Amino acid sequence: RGPPHGRWLVLAGCRVSAAHAIDTRDHVAAVEAALPAVDLYDYGTVPGVKGPSGETTPGAQPSNYALVQVERIDYPTTTAARVARRTLWRLQLRAVGTSPNNCREIRKRLLSLESARLTIAGRTTAPLQAGPIEDARPDDSRWSALVEFTYGI
């Protein structure tokens, strides 16, 4: 029997359908397109902020922005998952602001993604489902709040 969509890929000795091998950068690009009023940065790429290597990224730190991280969720294969032929993904967005109110405003914009459908590499996701949502709290010299979504593609 062939792959559910596309061709089989071999990754570390495991067969994975090409439909499941979407690059996380494609997910981030889709989120950026859906949130034009929010400055999004990957962790470690915010101007004026120290990255994981300890080096400060050139430029001035923006006043208000959001950090984005996307990861595939591993889950036990169920009959429903096999029939749907979807992979699950977690989208974590951290609103960062100079004050609690600025942080909450960014968080409000991020929450506009709830129930949205993203187009990623030509495929449409299931509606995004909101997960844990934090209130603004002190974070170094700024305020931040985490917003999390899950979705299938």
mmCIF file of N, CA and C in Angstrom, residues 1-94:
data_model
loop_
_atom_site.group_PDB
_atom_site.id
_atom_site.type_symbol
_atom_site.label_atom_id
_atom_site.label_comp_id
_atom_site.label_asym_id
_atom_site.label_seq_id
_atom_site.Cartn_x
_atom_site.Cartn_y
_atom_site.Cartn_z
ATOM 1 N N ARG A 1 0.845 -1.187 0.000
ATOM 2 C CA ARG A 1 0.000 0.000 0.000
ATOM 3 C C ARG A 1 0.885 1.243 0.000
ATOM 4 N N GLY A 2 0.501 2.246 -0.733
ATOM 5 C CA GLY A 2 1.295 3.461 -0.869
ATOM 6 C C GLY A 2 1.049 4.445 0.261
ATOM 7 N N PRO A 3 1.752 5.556 0.235
ATOM 8 C CA PRO A 3 1.587 6.586 1.269
ATOM 9 C C PRO A 3 0.220 7.258 1.144
ATOM 10 N N PRO A 4 -0.294 7.811 2.235
ATOM 11 C CA PRO A 4 -1.598 8.449 2.195
ATOM 12 C C PRO A 4 -1.636 9.660 1.257
ATOM 13 N N HIS A 5 -0.599 10.465 1.244
ATOM 14 C CA HIS A 5 -0.508 11.657 0.388
ATOM 15 C C HIS A 5 0.932 11.775 -0.068
ATOM 16 N N GLY A 6 1.128 11.860 -1.352
ATOM 17 C CA GLY A 6 2.489 12.089 -1.822
ATOM 18 C C GLY A 6 3.336 10.834 -1.804
ATOM 19 N N ARG A 7 4.624 11.013 -1.607
ATOM 20 C CA ARG A 7 5.557 9.895 -1.637
ATOM 21 C C ARG A 7 6.101 9.637 -0.237
ATOM 22 N N TRP A 8 6.674 8.461 -0.032
ATOM 23 C CA TRP A 8 7.265 8.132 1.265
ATOM 24 C C TRP A 8 8.638 8.767 1.381
ATOM 25 N N LEU A 9 8.969 9.268 2.531
ATOM 26 C CA LEU A 9 10.311 9.742 2.841
ATOM 27 C C LEU A 9 10.884 8.818 3.899
ATOM 28 N N VAL A 10 12.191 8.667 3.917
ATOM 29 C CA VAL A 10 12.814 7.865 4.954
ATOM 30 C C VAL A 10 13.633 8.799 5.831
ATOM 31 N N LEU A 11 13.235 8.923 7.095
ATOM 32 C CA LEU A 11 13.931 9.773 8.057
ATOM 33 C C LEU A 11 14.360 8.922 9.233
ATOM 34 N N ALA A 12 15.628 8.803 9.441
ATOM 35 C CA ALA A 12 16.175 8.032 10.564
ATOM 36 C C ALA A 12 15.551 6.644 10.637
ATOM 37 N N GLY A 13 15.408 5.997 9.489
ATOM 38 C CA GLY A 13 14.902 4.626 9.474
ATOM 39 C C GLY A 13 13.394 4.498 9.579
ATOM 40 N N CYS A 14 12.659 5.606 9.603
ATOM 41 C CA CYS A 14 11.201 5.568 9.712
ATOM 42 C C CYS A 14 10.593 6.072 8.410
ATOM 43 N N ARG A 15 9.489 5.453 7.997
ATOM 44 C CA ARG A 15 8.790 5.938 6.814
ATOM 45 C C ARG A 15 7.808 7.025 7.242
ATOM 46 N N VAL A 16 7.871 8.159 6.562
ATOM 47 C CA VAL A 16 6.987 9.279 6.856
ATOM 48 C C VAL A 16 6.459 9.792 5.531
ATOM 49 N N SER A 17 5.177 10.052 5.436
ATOM 50 C CA SER A 17 4.602 10.598 4.223
ATOM 51 C C SER A 17 5.131 11.999 3.979
ATOM 52 N N ALA A 18 5.313 12.375 2.729
ATOM 53 C CA ALA A 18 5.783 13.724 2.394
ATOM 54 C C ALA A 18 4.816 14.778 2.916
ATOM 55 N N ALA A 19 3.539 14.445 3.049
ATOM 56 C CA ALA A 19 2.552 15.402 3.557
ATOM 57 C C ALA A 19 2.832 15.779 4.999
ATOM 58 N N HIS A 20 3.524 14.910 5.735
ATOM 59 C CA HIS A 20 3.793 15.157 7.146
ATOM 60 C C HIS A 20 5.123 15.877 7.363
ATOM 61 N N ALA A 21 5.888 16.092 6.308
ATOM 62 C CA ALA A 21 7.230 16.645 6.447
ATOM 63 C C ALA A 21 7.269 18.132 6.113
ATOM 64 N N ILE A 22 6.236 18.867 6.506
ATOM 65 C CA ILE A 22 6.192 20.302 6.247
ATOM 66 C C ILE A 22 7.170 21.002 7.187
ATOM 67 N N ASP A 23 7.963 21.895 6.639
ATOM 68 C CA ASP A 23 8.956 22.638 7.405
ATOM 69 C C ASP A 23 8.257 23.622 8.344
ATOM 70 N N THR A 24 8.744 23.739 9.578
ATOM 71 C CA THR A 24 8.128 24.656 10.539
ATOM 72 C C THR A 24 8.201 26.106 10.053
ATOM 73 N N ARG A 25 9.170 26.433 9.201
ATOM 74 C CA ARG A 25 9.243 27.802 8.662
ATOM 75 C C ARG A 25 8.019 28.128 7.823
ATOM 76 N N ASP A 26 7.439 27.110 7.163
ATOM 77 C CA ASP A 26 6.201 27.323 6.407
ATOM 78 C C ASP A 26 5.055 27.681 7.350
ATOM 79 N N HIS A 27 5.031 27.052 8.530
ATOM 80 C CA HIS A 27 4.002 27.358 9.530
ATOM 81 C C HIS A 27 4.166 28.802 10.023
ATOM 82 N N VAL A 28 5.400 29.187 10.325
ATOM 83 C CA VAL A 28 5.663 30.542 10.818
ATOM 84 C C VAL A 28 5.261 31.571 9.761
ATOM 85 N N ALA A 29 5.564 31.306 8.498
ATOM 86 C CA ALA A 29 5.189 32.233 7.418
ATOM 87 C C ALA A 29 3.667 32.382 7.341
ATOM 88 N N ALA A 30 2.931 31.290 7.542
ATOM 89 C CA ALA A 30 1.468 31.354 7.511
ATOM 90 C C ALA A 30 0.929 32.164 8.687
ATOM 91 N N VAL A 31 1.556 32.023 9.856
ATOM 92 C CA VAL A 31 1.136 32.797 11.033
ATOM 93 C C VAL A 31 1.429 34.272 10.797
ATOM 94 N N GLU A 32 2.595 34.593 10.244
ATOM 95 C CA GLU A 32 2.927 35.995 9.943
ATOM 96 C C GLU A 32 1.905 36.608 8.991
ATOM 97 N N ALA A 33 1.483 35.837 7.985
ATOM 98 C CA ALA A 33 0.492 36.345 7.032
ATOM 99 C C ALA A 33 -0.859 36.578 7.705
ATOM 100 N N ALA A 34 -1.189 35.759 8.690
ATOM 101 C CA ALA A 34 -2.480 35.883 9.387
ATOM 102 C C ALA A 34 -2.476 36.989 10.441
ATOM 103 N N LEU A 35 -1.295 37.452 10.842
ATOM 104 C CA LEU A 35 -1.174 38.483 11.883
ATOM 105 C C LEU A 35 -0.354 39.673 11.381
ATOM 106 N N PRO A 36 -0.852 40.417 10.389
ATOM 107 C CA PRO A 36 -0.041 41.511 9.836
ATOM 108 C C PRO A 36 0.194 42.664 10.811
ATOM 109 N N ALA A 37 -0.646 42.792 11.851
ATOM 110 C CA ALA A 37 -0.508 43.911 12.793
ATOM 111 C C ALA A 37 0.409 43.595 13.971
ATOM 112 N N VAL A 38 1.104 42.441 13.920
ATOM 113 C CA VAL A 38 1.984 42.043 15.021
ATOM 114 C C VAL A 38 3.378 41.759 14.467
ATOM 115 N N ASP A 39 4.395 42.330 15.115
ATOM 116 C CA ASP A 39 5.776 42.016 14.746
ATOM 117 C C ASP A 39 6.134 40.674 15.379
ATOM 118 N N LEU A 40 6.388 39.661 14.551
ATOM 119 C CA LEU A 40 6.719 38.321 15.033
ATOM 120 C C LEU A 40 8.205 38.048 14.855
ATOM 121 N N TYR A 41 8.784 37.405 15.865
ATOM 122 C CA TYR A 41 10.194 37.007 15.818
ATOM 123 C C TYR A 41 10.338 35.593 16.335
ATOM 124 N N ASP A 42 11.283 34.859 15.748
ATOM 125 C CA ASP A 42 11.671 33.574 16.318
ATOM 126 C C ASP A 42 12.489 33.858 17.569
ATOM 127 N N TYR A 43 12.482 32.899 18.499
ATOM 128 C CA TYR A 43 13.318 33.041 19.692
ATOM 129 C C TYR A 43 14.770 33.192 19.242
ATOM 130 N N GLY A 44 15.474 34.146 19.842
ATOM 131 C CA GLY A 44 16.878 34.356 19.518
ATOM 132 C C GLY A 44 17.121 35.297 18.357
ATOM 133 N N THR A 45 16.058 35.845 17.748
ATOM 134 C CA THR A 45 16.245 36.749 16.606
ATOM 135 C C THR A 45 15.707 38.154 16.863
ATOM 136 N N VAL A 46 15.272 38.446 18.078
ATOM 137 C CA VAL A 46 14.732 39.766 18.391
ATOM 138 C C VAL A 46 15.883 40.774 18.436
ATOM 139 N N PRO A 47 15.784 41.856 17.656
ATOM 140 C CA PRO A 47 16.858 42.863 17.685
ATOM 141 C C PRO A 47 17.061 43.415 19.096
ATOM 142 N N GLY A 48 18.336 43.598 19.468
ATOM 143 C CA GLY A 48 18.672 44.184 20.760
ATOM 144 C C GLY A 48 18.537 43.249 21.942
ATOM 145 N N VAL A 49 18.298 41.966 21.704
ATOM 146 C CA VAL A 49 18.108 40.989 22.785
ATOM 147 C C VAL A 49 19.142 39.879 22.626
ATOM 148 N N LYS A 50 19.673 39.395 23.745
ATOM 149 C CA LYS A 50 20.633 38.295 23.703
ATOM 150 C C LYS A 50 19.940 37.018 23.250
ATOM 151 N N GLY A 51 20.578 36.331 22.318
ATOM 152 C CA GLY A 51 20.069 35.055 21.828
ATOM 153 C C GLY A 51 20.614 33.907 22.639
ATOM 154 N N PRO A 52 20.308 32.673 22.239
ATOM 155 C CA PRO A 52 20.788 31.493 22.965
ATOM 156 C C PRO A 52 22.308 31.393 23.031
ATOM 157 N N SER A 53 22.994 31.974 22.035
ATOM 158 C CA SER A 53 24.463 31.904 22.018
ATOM 159 C C SER A 53 25.093 32.933 22.948
ATOM 160 N N GLY A 54 24.267 33.829 23.524
ATOM 161 C CA GLY A 54 24.800 34.876 24.389
ATOM 162 C C GLY A 54 25.117 36.160 23.645
ATOM 163 N N GLU A 55 25.044 36.105 22.323
ATOM 164 C CA GLU A 55 25.297 37.280 21.491
ATOM 165 C C GLU A 55 24.028 38.124 21.394
ATOM 166 N N THR A 56 24.175 39.437 21.438
ATOM 167 C CA THR A 56 23.041 40.340 21.267
ATOM 168 C C THR A 56 22.804 40.554 19.780
ATOM 169 N N THR A 57 21.570 40.359 19.349
ATOM 170 C CA THR A 57 21.198 40.560 17.949
ATOM 171 C C THR A 57 21.282 42.053 17.637
ATOM 172 N N PRO A 58 21.886 42.424 16.514
ATOM 173 C CA PRO A 58 22.021 43.848 16.171
ATOM 174 C C PRO A 58 20.668 44.547 16.052
ATOM 175 N N GLY A 59 20.640 45.818 16.396
ATOM 176 C CA GLY A 59 19.434 46.624 16.277
ATOM 177 C C GLY A 59 18.850 46.968 17.636
ATOM 178 N N ALA A 60 17.820 47.799 17.614
ATOM 179 C CA ALA A 60 17.137 48.205 18.842
ATOM 180 C C ALA A 60 15.959 47.281 19.111
ATOM 181 N N GLN A 61 15.764 46.943 20.374
ATOM 182 C CA GLN A 61 14.661 46.063 20.744
ATOM 183 C C GLN A 61 13.327 46.756 20.466
ATOM 184 N N PRO A 62 12.406 46.080 19.774
ATOM 185 C CA PRO A 62 11.099 46.682 19.528
ATOM 186 C C PRO A 62 10.349 46.876 20.841
ATOM 187 N N SER A 63 9.436 47.840 20.872
ATOM 188 C CA SER A 63 8.661 48.097 22.088
ATOM 189 C C SER A 63 7.725 46.941 22.398
ATOM 190 N N ASN A 64 6.940 46.522 21.417
ATOM 191 C CA ASN A 64 5.940 45.470 21.600
ATOM 192 C C ASN A 64 6.032 44.505 20.428
ATOM 193 N N TYR A 65 6.033 43.212 20.720
ATOM 194 C CA TYR A 65 6.187 42.214 19.663
ATOM 195 C C TYR A 65 5.716 40.869 20.193
ATOM 196 N N ALA A 66 5.829 39.839 19.360
ATOM 197 C CA ALA A 66 5.488 38.483 19.793
ATOM 198 C C ALA A 66 6.582 37.528 19.337
ATOM 199 N N LEU A 67 6.833 36.533 20.165
ATOM 200 C CA LEU A 67 7.766 35.455 19.835
ATOM 201 C C LEU A 67 6.946 34.269 19.348
ATOM 202 N N VAL A 68 7.456 33.550 18.372
ATOM 203 C CA VAL A 68 6.711 32.437 17.789
ATOM 204 C C VAL A 68 7.556 31.173 17.805
ATOM 205 N N GLN A 69 6.897 30.062 18.117
ATOM 206 C CA GLN A 69 7.535 28.748 18.068
ATOM 207 C C GLN A 69 6.488 27.736 17.616
ATOM 208 N N VAL A 70 6.856 26.877 16.670
ATOM 209 C CA VAL A 70 5.956 25.846 16.162
ATOM 210 C C VAL A 70 6.646 24.508 16.307
ATOM 211 N N GLU A 71 5.894 23.507 16.777
ATOM 212 C CA GLU A 71 6.457 22.166 16.879
ATOM 213 C C GLU A 71 5.390 21.131 16.591
ATOM 214 N N ARG A 72 5.831 20.022 16.033
ATOM 215 C CA ARG A 72 4.920 18.917 15.771
ATOM 216 C C ARG A 72 4.669 18.184 17.075
ATOM 217 N N ILE A 73 3.421 17.777 17.281
ATOM 218 C CA ILE A 73 3.042 17.056 18.495
ATOM 219 C C ILE A 73 3.023 15.572 18.180
ATOM 220 N N ASP A 74 3.739 14.805 18.975
ATOM 221 C CA ASP A 74 3.680 13.354 18.840
ATOM 222 C C ASP A 74 2.520 12.850 19.666
ATOM 223 N N TYR A 75 1.715 11.996 19.084
ATOM 224 C CA TYR A 75 0.570 11.452 19.782
ATOM 225 C C TYR A 75 0.407 10.006 19.351
ATOM 226 N N PRO A 76 -0.217 9.195 20.197
ATOM 227 C CA PRO A 76 -0.424 7.805 19.816
ATOM 228 C C PRO A 76 -1.367 7.732 18.622
ATOM 229 N N THR A 77 -1.045 6.880 17.680
ATOM 230 C CA THR A 77 -1.899 6.734 16.509
ATOM 231 C C THR A 77 -3.204 6.066 16.911
ATOM 232 N N THR A 78 -4.277 6.715 16.561
ATOM 233 C CA THR A 78 -5.609 6.164 16.814
ATOM 234 C C THR A 78 -6.281 5.916 15.473
ATOM 235 N N THR A 79 -7.364 5.196 15.493
ATOM 236 C CA THR A 79 -8.103 4.947 14.258
ATOM 237 C C THR A 79 -8.534 6.258 13.625
ATOM 238 N N ALA A 80 -9.014 7.195 14.451
ATOM 239 C CA ALA A 80 -9.470 8.485 13.925
ATOM 240 C C ALA A 80 -8.327 9.238 13.262
ATOM 241 N N ALA A 81 -7.133 9.206 13.867
ATOM 242 C CA ALA A 81 -5.981 9.909 13.296
ATOM 243 C C ALA A 81 -5.563 9.275 11.974
ATOM 244 N N ARG A 82 -5.622 7.933 11.902
ATOM 245 C CA ARG A 82 -5.261 7.270 10.656
ATOM 246 C C ARG A 82 -6.246 7.625 9.552
ATOM 247 N N VAL A 83 -7.539 7.692 9.892
ATOM 248 C CA VAL A 83 -8.554 8.028 8.898
ATOM 249 C C VAL A 83 -8.391 9.473 8.451
ATOM 250 N N ALA A 84 -8.164 10.384 9.396
ATOM 251 C CA ALA A 84 -8.028 11.805 9.071
ATOM 252 C C ALA A 84 -6.709 12.092 8.354
ATOM 253 N N ARG A 85 -5.707 11.247 8.577
ATOM 254 C CA ARG A 85 -4.379 11.417 7.979
ATOM 255 C C ARG A 85 -3.835 12.819 8.228
ATOM 256 N N ARG A 86 -3.913 13.264 9.462
ATOM 257 C CA ARG A 86 -3.430 14.590 9.836
ATOM 258 C C ARG A 86 -2.276 14.457 10.823
ATOM 259 N N THR A 87 -1.452 15.478 10.843
ATOM 260 C CA THR A 87 -0.451 15.586 11.893
ATOM 261 C C THR A 87 -0.891 16.745 12.776
ATOM 262 N N LEU A 88 -0.567 16.652 14.050
ATOM 263 C CA LEU A 88 -0.937 17.705 14.990
ATOM 264 C C LEU A 88 0.264 18.612 15.248
ATOM 265 N N TRP A 89 -0.038 19.901 15.437
ATOM 266 C CA TRP A 89 0.996 20.900 15.642
ATOM 267 C C TRP A 89 0.628 21.782 16.808
ATOM 268 N N ARG A 90 1.661 22.295 17.491
ATOM 269 C CA ARG A 90 1.478 23.244 18.594
ATOM 270 C C ARG A 90 2.127 24.564 18.178
ATOM 271 N N LEU A 91 1.368 25.640 18.302
ATOM 272 C CA LEU A 91 1.844 26.979 18.015
ATOM 273 C C LEU A 91 1.882 27.746 19.326
ATOM 274 N N GLN A 92 3.078 28.169 19.729
ATOM 275 C CA GLN A 92 3.230 28.962 20.947
ATOM 276 C C GLN A 92 3.629 30.377 20.556
ATOM 277 N N LEU A 93 2.850 31.332 21.054
ATOM 278 C CA LEU A 93 3.103 32.737 20.794
ATOM 279 C C LEU A 93 3.237 33.442 22.136
ATOM 280 N N ARG A 94 4.306 34.197 22.317
ATOM 281 C CA ARG A 94 4.505 34.943 23.561
ATOM 282 C C ARG A 94 4.422 36.426 23.248
#
